Amino acid sequence: MAEKRSDKTTITDVARHAGVSTATAGRVLGGYGYTSAENKEKVRLAAQALGYRANQLARSLITGKTRTIGVVAGDIQSPFYASVLRGIADVARAQGFGVLLTNSDERLEREIEAVQLLLEKQIDGLIVAPCDTSGARHLHDAAASGCPIVQIDRRVAGLAADSVTLDNRHAARDSIGRLIAAGHRRIGMIAELERFEFGDMEAFVDGVVAGSIDPETLFPSWQRLFGYIEAHIVHGISIDRSLIGRAGTYSGSAARAATMKLLQRADRPTALFTADGLMSAVAMDAITSLDLSLPDALSLICFDDLDWMRFLKPGITAIAQPLTEMGEAAARLILSRIGGEGSAEQHHVLTHTLALRGSVSAPQAIDA
Amino acid sequence: MAEKRSDKTTITDVARHAGVSTATAGRVLGGYGYTSAENKEKVRLAAQALGYRANQLARSLITGKTRTIGVVAGDIQSPFYASVLRGIADVARAQGFGVLLTNSDERLEREIEAVQLLLEKQIDGLIVAPCDTSGARHLHDAAASGCPIVQIDRRVAGLAADSVTLDNRHAARDSIGRLIAAGHRRIGMIAELERFEFGDMEAFVDGVVAGSIDPETLFPSWQRLFGYIEAHIVHGISIDRSLIGRAGTYSGSAARAATMKLLQRADRPTALFTADGLMSAVAMDAITSLDLSLPDALSLICFDDLDWMRFLKPGITAIAQPLTEMGEAAARLILSRIGGEGSAEQHHVLTHTLALRGSVSAPQAIDA
DNA sequence: TTGTAGGCGTTATCAC
DNA sequence: GTGATAACGCCTACAA
């Protein structure tokens, strides 16, 4: 019959009520040290009678552990982060850990603020989708100050922290390979392709061809373009740079414009590859508004497997990322680091699945 | 030039380094009380030199405020909770509050555990989508212990706590009204319809007809059914209970089976109303697999406006909930309560938007 | 304006 | 096994 006092019953109250010292009360309530069965029972009863609830703040202050992990997501509203977060939260809950969530909107200033907030709240570990893969001074500092970090989706160059990412390059290369095998030679691509410091698109394509670009710490959309280019190289197909549509930072309207432009050309591509979920939805919108019928007028492979891709007619062939698994892996990693695991940094690269559906066929001649 | 010591620089270190007392250091670092400009500067410099970072745990322990709000969502992976959470996080961040997230999976035991965890972490307020609208002892206790609570999506009967919900009943009534106005008389419905204690479906329909059921604390899918029934009553159309498909607790397969059964009947309905996002996706899947063409063979209105509803051909007429707004409203409410606002409990009821698209037309004769 | 002293609710360290 | 007592890092008196 727990009372409902104003949330103030402390361990001292319980001790007094049970007729023991605060130390003893602490031992049974905190589950550490030795206590006689008799006192254990007395304390438990007292605690229940008073409606005692442990104050983890005080505990954390002294133990130095909060059993809380911080997460900096780009935007939880997106299916990507929502699923990853689900995986994180599940693993955390199973271990009695809490999850403190923030959004960066992929903006560095936000990320810096978020990390600061989380660190001040003394999180035991940080899972972050870094939005600057080259500098990230705040992450270096956090890591140096002893806070374990796990990166997801992309990696900061030179940061000594674990990571869980996808094999973006291979996923794209395989998919483009499928299109090429189906007979396509002009394959359009719609991708975000923001934040690239090594020059412009031309320079990037040249760099990939020349083998002078390290794909490890590129943003996913660039890694996917990397795979797109590689597939062309492997099959000896020249790259028409004008078929690569850059949508810019998660802007639906820019992506739509780029797609429309690509699909309204007289020499439009016979196949299209969209580099993430947003691009896929936008492209699909453009495709239906142009009344292009899949797969006859256009073949399509999308990165990210969204639910509608299953029940459209025809179904959309899609690259599925193991999203909750990514979150789970990240959470397991951070928990093992928190647990004291001190081995060298680990970089988990997860594998995609290609969901083959009906949106790919051999190209049709566009002009009869 | 912040050093990267092992996260241990305390206010005492800063004070010593600056040559002042801990009280003075605390005053400038914590931003309270009076300090001379000279000392202010000295302390700031010392703090920066040592890489000082405030320990909010210690601060919270003494102030009794953590500047953290706890959230118990059903499943962040769903677009519904993802969007609501986004709204919550935005408002919280703007006020410097953190968000501690948990999932209940709509299971009471999980919710109880989650609330316990959050309370022990001393959250300043709780936003919860309660999964039991009748008992909820843990929520009553939490409220009694002084923790402000805001309920979202549904309300616990008799719980003295604010809420933010949708006008589910009106949204459904209006939509069904549209279908009836278009000429439909046999309108199918696919809904979750779990957790109903007042009897079975028959009893519910009878209860609504008799006006003996209070819709306030029903689960959303029941409120939507309530509106469905009301629309029929208003227009003098008798209700064929066999047209109401119960899918059970968020199970895609059960929902699909129910939909298929409904749509394969000889006397199948001429219009369909799906009561939430999952039901809509599943129904759409069934519809395309049966090759029913919208809106000729079937008219369709969906609860929850998912992105694919915009670019399908025809577009799907949908009831859009203001989801991020729901989260924002909930966060604003909880923050004002935390700020000491002591007025009577507030119940915000948000209004839906009906996105009119091409999935509704007059019914066609099924057998020629 | 500044410093000293006490305490927030726990856990940790000792003697007993 | 148990109970004083000192931390943990900070804030809040209060006195100077």
mmCIF file of C-alpha atoms in Angstrom, chain A residues 63-269:
data_model
loop_
_atom_site.group_PDB
_atom_site.id
_atom_site.type_symbol
_atom_site.label_atom_id
_atom_site.label_comp_id
_atom_site.label_asym_id
_atom_site.label_seq_id
_atom_site.Cartn_x
_atom_site.Cartn_y
_atom_site.Cartn_z
ATOM 1 C CA THR A 63 29.168 6.099 -9.103
ATOM 2 C CA GLY A 64 29.950 8.177 -12.135
ATOM 3 C CA LYS A 65 27.560 6.102 -14.201
ATOM 4 C CA THR A 66 24.153 7.222 -15.399
ATOM 5 C CA ARG A 67 23.102 4.123 -17.345
ATOM 6 C CA THR A 68 22.000 6.464 -20.075
ATOM 7 C CA ILE A 69 23.191 6.634 -23.634
ATOM 8 C CA GLY A 70 22.919 9.728 -25.748
ATOM 9 C CA VAL A 71 21.829 9.638 -29.361
ATOM 10 C CA VAL A 72 22.302 12.351 -31.942
ATOM 11 C CA ALA A 73 20.119 11.499 -34.906
ATOM 12 C CA GLY A 74 19.712 13.549 -38.030
ATOM 13 C CA ASP A 75 15.923 13.613 -37.942
ATOM 14 C CA ILE A 76 13.904 11.019 -36.042
ATOM 15 C CA GLN A 77 10.975 11.747 -38.250
ATOM 16 C CA SER A 78 12.647 9.993 -41.136
ATOM 17 C CA PRO A 79 12.053 6.243 -41.447
ATOM 18 C CA PHE A 80 15.792 5.757 -41.446
ATOM 19 C CA TYR A 81 16.479 7.220 -38.035
ATOM 20 C CA ALA A 82 13.198 6.026 -36.608
ATOM 21 C CA SER A 83 14.158 2.432 -37.320
ATOM 22 C CA VAL A 84 17.723 2.813 -36.167
ATOM 23 C CA LEU A 85 16.530 4.414 -32.966
ATOM 24 C CA ARG A 86 14.143 1.573 -32.421
ATOM 25 C CA GLY A 87 17.035 -0.845 -32.521
ATOM 26 C CA ILE A 88 19.049 1.267 -30.126
ATOM 27 C CA ALA A 89 16.198 1.664 -27.678
ATOM 28 C CA ASP A 90 15.447 -2.049 -27.640
ATOM 29 C CA VAL A 91 18.976 -3.060 -26.760
ATOM 30 C CA ALA A 92 19.312 -0.257 -24.247
ATOM 31 C CA ARG A 93 16.086 -1.141 -22.488
ATOM 32 C CA ALA A 94 17.053 -4.769 -22.242
ATOM 33 C CA GLN A 95 20.103 -3.676 -20.260
ATOM 34 C CA GLY A 96 18.238 -1.162 -18.168
ATOM 35 C CA PHE A 97 19.707 1.810 -19.977
ATOM 36 C CA GLY A 98 17.853 4.961 -20.889
ATOM 37 C CA VAL A 99 18.110 6.770 -24.216
ATOM 38 C CA LEU A 100 18.509 10.512 -24.391
ATOM 39 C CA LEU A 101 17.570 11.684 -27.856
ATOM 40 C CA THR A 102 18.462 14.748 -29.901
ATOM 41 C CA ASN A 103 18.165 15.778 -33.545
ATOM 42 C CA SER A 104 20.885 17.543 -35.458
ATOM 43 C CA ASP A 105 18.979 18.155 -38.688
ATOM 44 C CA GLU A 106 22.356 17.365 -40.182
ATOM 45 C CA ARG A 107 23.595 20.747 -39.068
ATOM 46 C CA LEU A 108 26.949 20.932 -37.368
ATOM 47 C CA GLU A 109 26.012 23.672 -34.924
ATOM 48 C CA ARG A 110 23.031 21.644 -33.747
ATOM 49 C CA GLU A 111 25.152 18.575 -33.375
ATOM 50 C CA ILE A 112 27.682 20.452 -31.302
ATOM 51 C CA GLU A 113 24.986 21.808 -29.021
ATOM 52 C CA ALA A 114 23.420 18.387 -28.737
ATOM 53 C CA VAL A 115 26.672 16.703 -27.813
ATOM 54 C CA GLN A 116 27.334 19.386 -25.236
ATOM 55 C CA LEU A 117 23.901 18.884 -23.702
ATOM 56 C CA LEU A 118 24.314 15.135 -23.587
ATOM 57 C CA LEU A 119 27.783 15.322 -22.116
ATOM 58 C CA GLU A 120 26.647 17.687 -19.386
ATOM 59 C CA LYS A 121 23.940 15.223 -18.533
ATOM 60 C CA GLN A 122 26.776 12.743 -18.049
ATOM 61 C CA ILE A 123 25.720 10.113 -20.553
ATOM 62 C CA ASP A 124 27.787 6.954 -20.393
ATOM 63 C CA GLY A 125 28.165 6.742 -24.156
ATOM 64 C CA LEU A 126 27.225 8.489 -27.365
ATOM 65 C CA ILE A 127 25.762 7.207 -30.603
ATOM 66 C CA VAL A 128 25.954 9.782 -33.339
ATOM 67 C CA ALA A 129 25.394 10.169 -37.049
ATOM 68 C CA PRO A 130 28.109 12.783 -37.525
ATOM 69 C CA CYS A 131 27.243 15.519 -39.957
ATOM 70 C CA ASP A 132 30.795 16.580 -40.626
ATOM 71 C CA THR A 133 33.078 13.719 -41.505
ATOM 72 C CA SER A 134 36.263 15.711 -41.666
ATOM 73 C CA GLY A 135 36.535 18.073 -38.713
ATOM 74 C CA ALA A 136 34.287 17.132 -35.822
ATOM 75 C CA ARG A 137 36.434 18.660 -33.165
ATOM 76 C CA HIS A 138 33.683 18.208 -30.605
ATOM 77 C CA LEU A 139 33.663 14.470 -31.193
ATOM 78 C CA HIS A 140 37.413 14.213 -30.892
ATOM 79 C CA ASP A 141 37.187 16.136 -27.638
ATOM 80 C CA ALA A 142 34.387 13.963 -26.318
ATOM 81 C CA ALA A 143 36.277 10.817 -27.167
ATOM 82 C CA ALA A 144 39.438 12.200 -25.594
ATOM 83 C CA SER A 145 37.542 13.059 -22.448
ATOM 84 C CA GLY A 146 36.673 9.430 -22.076
ATOM 85 C CA CYS A 147 33.157 9.219 -23.485
ATOM 86 C CA PRO A 148 32.749 6.146 -25.703
ATOM 87 C CA ILE A 149 31.386 6.991 -29.128
ATOM 88 C CA VAL A 150 29.800 4.886 -31.818
ATOM 89 C CA GLN A 151 29.235 6.427 -35.216
ATOM 90 C CA ILE A 152 26.367 5.312 -37.407
ATOM 91 C CA ASP A 153 25.697 5.671 -41.114
ATOM 92 C CA ARG A 154 29.010 7.473 -41.745
ATOM 93 C CA ARG A 155 32.417 7.954 -40.204
ATOM 94 C CA VAL A 156 34.569 10.892 -39.268
ATOM 95 C CA ALA A 157 38.011 10.615 -40.802
ATOM 96 C CA GLY A 158 40.606 9.889 -38.181
ATOM 97 C CA LEU A 159 38.228 9.653 -35.256
ATOM 98 C CA ALA A 160 39.145 6.872 -32.879
ATOM 99 C CA ALA A 161 35.629 5.582 -32.372
ATOM 100 C CA ASP A 162 33.651 2.524 -33.386
ATOM 101 C CA SER A 163 31.211 2.687 -36.246
ATOM 102 C CA VAL A 164 28.309 0.834 -37.813
ATOM 103 C CA THR A 165 27.712 1.592 -41.448
ATOM 104 C CA LEU A 166 26.316 0.029 -44.589
ATOM 105 C CA ASP A 167 28.190 -1.279 -47.591
ATOM 106 C CA ASN A 168 26.812 1.605 -49.616
ATOM 107 C CA ARG A 169 29.349 1.290 -52.350
ATOM 108 C CA HIS A 170 28.715 -2.366 -52.997
ATOM 109 C CA ALA A 171 24.991 -1.972 -52.731
ATOM 110 C CA ALA A 172 25.025 0.667 -55.444
ATOM 111 C CA ARG A 173 27.508 -1.182 -57.575
ATOM 112 C CA ASP A 174 25.466 -4.374 -57.492
ATOM 113 C CA SER A 175 22.259 -2.568 -58.310
ATOM 114 C CA ILE A 176 23.715 -0.648 -61.186
ATOM 115 C CA GLY A 177 25.275 -3.905 -62.320
ATOM 116 C CA ARG A 178 21.810 -5.426 -62.490
ATOM 117 C CA LEU A 179 20.573 -2.606 -64.645
ATOM 118 C CA ILE A 180 23.538 -2.922 -66.940
ATOM 119 C CA ALA A 181 23.057 -6.663 -67.154
ATOM 120 C CA ALA A 182 19.451 -6.013 -68.141
ATOM 121 C CA GLY A 183 20.793 -4.052 -71.087
ATOM 122 C CA HIS A 184 20.720 -0.476 -69.811
ATOM 123 C CA ARG A 185 23.471 1.864 -70.892
ATOM 124 C CA ARG A 186 22.050 5.224 -69.899
ATOM 125 C CA ILE A 187 21.290 5.070 -66.197
ATOM 126 C CA GLY A 188 20.176 8.174 -64.359
ATOM 127 C CA MET A 189 20.880 8.752 -60.701
ATOM 128 C CA ILE A 190 19.186 11.083 -58.245
ATOM 129 C CA ALA A 191 21.071 11.689 -55.063
ATOM 130 C CA GLU A 192 21.606 14.184 -52.320
ATOM 131 C CA LEU A 193 25.329 14.703 -52.877
ATOM 132 C CA GLU A 194 25.900 17.540 -50.462
ATOM 133 C CA ARG A 195 28.983 18.239 -48.426
ATOM 134 C CA PHE A 196 31.822 17.245 -50.625
ATOM 135 C CA GLU A 197 35.057 19.068 -50.054
ATOM 136 C CA PHE A 198 37.351 17.595 -52.607
ATOM 137 C CA GLY A 199 36.099 19.591 -55.559
ATOM 138 C CA ASP A 200 33.061 19.336 -57.786
ATOM 139 C CA MET A 201 31.285 16.433 -59.388
ATOM 140 C CA GLU A 202 33.633 16.269 -62.337
ATOM 141 C CA ALA A 203 36.559 16.047 -59.992
ATOM 142 C CA PHE A 204 34.821 13.297 -58.072
ATOM 143 C CA VAL A 205 34.114 11.160 -61.100
ATOM 144 C CA ASP A 206 37.657 11.643 -62.290
ATOM 145 C CA GLY A 207 38.932 10.840 -58.837
ATOM 146 C CA VAL A 208 37.021 7.578 -58.678
ATOM 147 C CA VAL A 209 38.207 6.626 -62.146
ATOM 148 C CA ALA A 210 41.759 7.458 -61.142
ATOM 149 C CA GLY A 211 41.362 5.577 -57.877
ATOM 150 C CA SER A 212 42.492 8.587 -55.906
ATOM 151 C CA ILE A 213 39.488 8.910 -53.612
ATOM 152 C CA ASP A 214 39.132 7.078 -50.335
ATOM 153 C CA PRO A 215 35.492 6.047 -49.972
ATOM 154 C CA GLU A 216 35.698 5.189 -46.280
ATOM 155 C CA THR A 217 34.589 8.478 -44.807
ATOM 156 C CA LEU A 218 32.430 9.805 -47.607
ATOM 157 C CA PHE A 219 28.814 10.547 -46.949
ATOM 158 C CA PRO A 220 26.528 7.688 -47.987
ATOM 159 C CA SER A 221 25.185 9.368 -51.084
ATOM 160 C CA TRP A 222 28.717 9.915 -52.326
ATOM 161 C CA GLN A 223 29.591 6.318 -51.559
ATOM 162 C CA ARG A 224 26.578 5.256 -53.559
ATOM 163 C CA LEU A 225 27.691 7.412 -56.440
ATOM 164 C CA PHE A 226 31.091 5.824 -56.031
ATOM 165 C CA GLY A 227 29.512 2.422 -56.573
ATOM 166 C CA TYR A 228 27.518 3.744 -59.512
ATOM 167 C CA ILE A 229 30.712 4.910 -61.162
ATOM 168 C CA GLU A 230 32.546 1.693 -60.389
ATOM 169 C CA ALA A 231 29.807 -0.378 -61.983
ATOM 170 C CA HIS A 232 30.149 1.654 -65.146
ATOM 171 C CA ILE A 233 33.897 1.221 -65.138
ATOM 172 C CA VAL A 234 33.692 -2.511 -64.551
ATOM 173 C CA HIS A 235 31.380 -2.934 -67.509
ATOM 174 C CA GLY A 236 33.267 -0.574 -69.736
ATOM 175 C CA ILE A 237 30.469 1.912 -70.015
ATOM 176 C CA SER A 238 31.286 5.562 -70.268
ATOM 177 C CA ILE A 239 29.705 7.888 -67.766
ATOM 178 C CA ASP A 240 27.424 10.668 -68.881
ATOM 179 C CA ARG A 241 27.829 13.129 -66.042
ATOM 180 C CA SER A 242 24.645 14.898 -67.008
ATOM 181 C CA LEU A 243 22.706 11.828 -65.902
ATOM 182 C CA ILE A 244 23.736 12.385 -62.300
ATOM 183 C CA GLY A 245 21.173 14.594 -60.608
ATOM 184 C CA ARG A 246 22.267 16.401 -57.479
ATOM 185 C CA ALA A 247 19.365 17.243 -55.222
ATOM 186 C CA GLY A 248 21.174 19.074 -52.502
ATOM 187 C CA THR A 249 20.525 18.830 -48.821
ATOM 188 C CA TYR A 250 17.350 16.827 -48.295
ATOM 189 C CA SER A 251 15.210 19.174 -50.247
ATOM 190 C CA GLY A 252 12.229 17.492 -51.779
ATOM 191 C CA SER A 253 11.554 20.234 -54.275
ATOM 192 C CA ALA A 254 15.098 20.381 -55.581
ATOM 193 C CA ALA A 255 15.082 16.630 -55.926
ATOM 194 C CA ARG A 256 11.835 16.733 -57.817
ATOM 195 C CA ALA A 257 13.143 19.389 -60.183
ATOM 196 C CA ALA A 258 16.275 17.382 -60.845
ATOM 197 C CA THR A 259 14.233 14.274 -61.515
ATOM 198 C CA MET A 260 11.809 16.027 -63.833
ATOM 199 C CA LYS A 261 14.657 17.541 -65.750
ATOM 200 C CA LEU A 262 16.284 14.167 -66.166
ATOM 201 C CA LEU A 263 13.127 12.396 -67.233
ATOM 202 C CA GLN A 264 11.942 15.045 -69.650
ATOM 203 C CA ARG A 265 15.068 15.067 -71.758
ATOM 204 C CA ALA A 266 14.717 13.813 -75.280
ATOM 205 C CA ASP A 267 17.547 11.403 -74.574
ATOM 206 C CA ARG A 268 16.309 10.511 -71.165
ATOM 207 C CA PRO A 269 17.858 7.568 -69.348
#
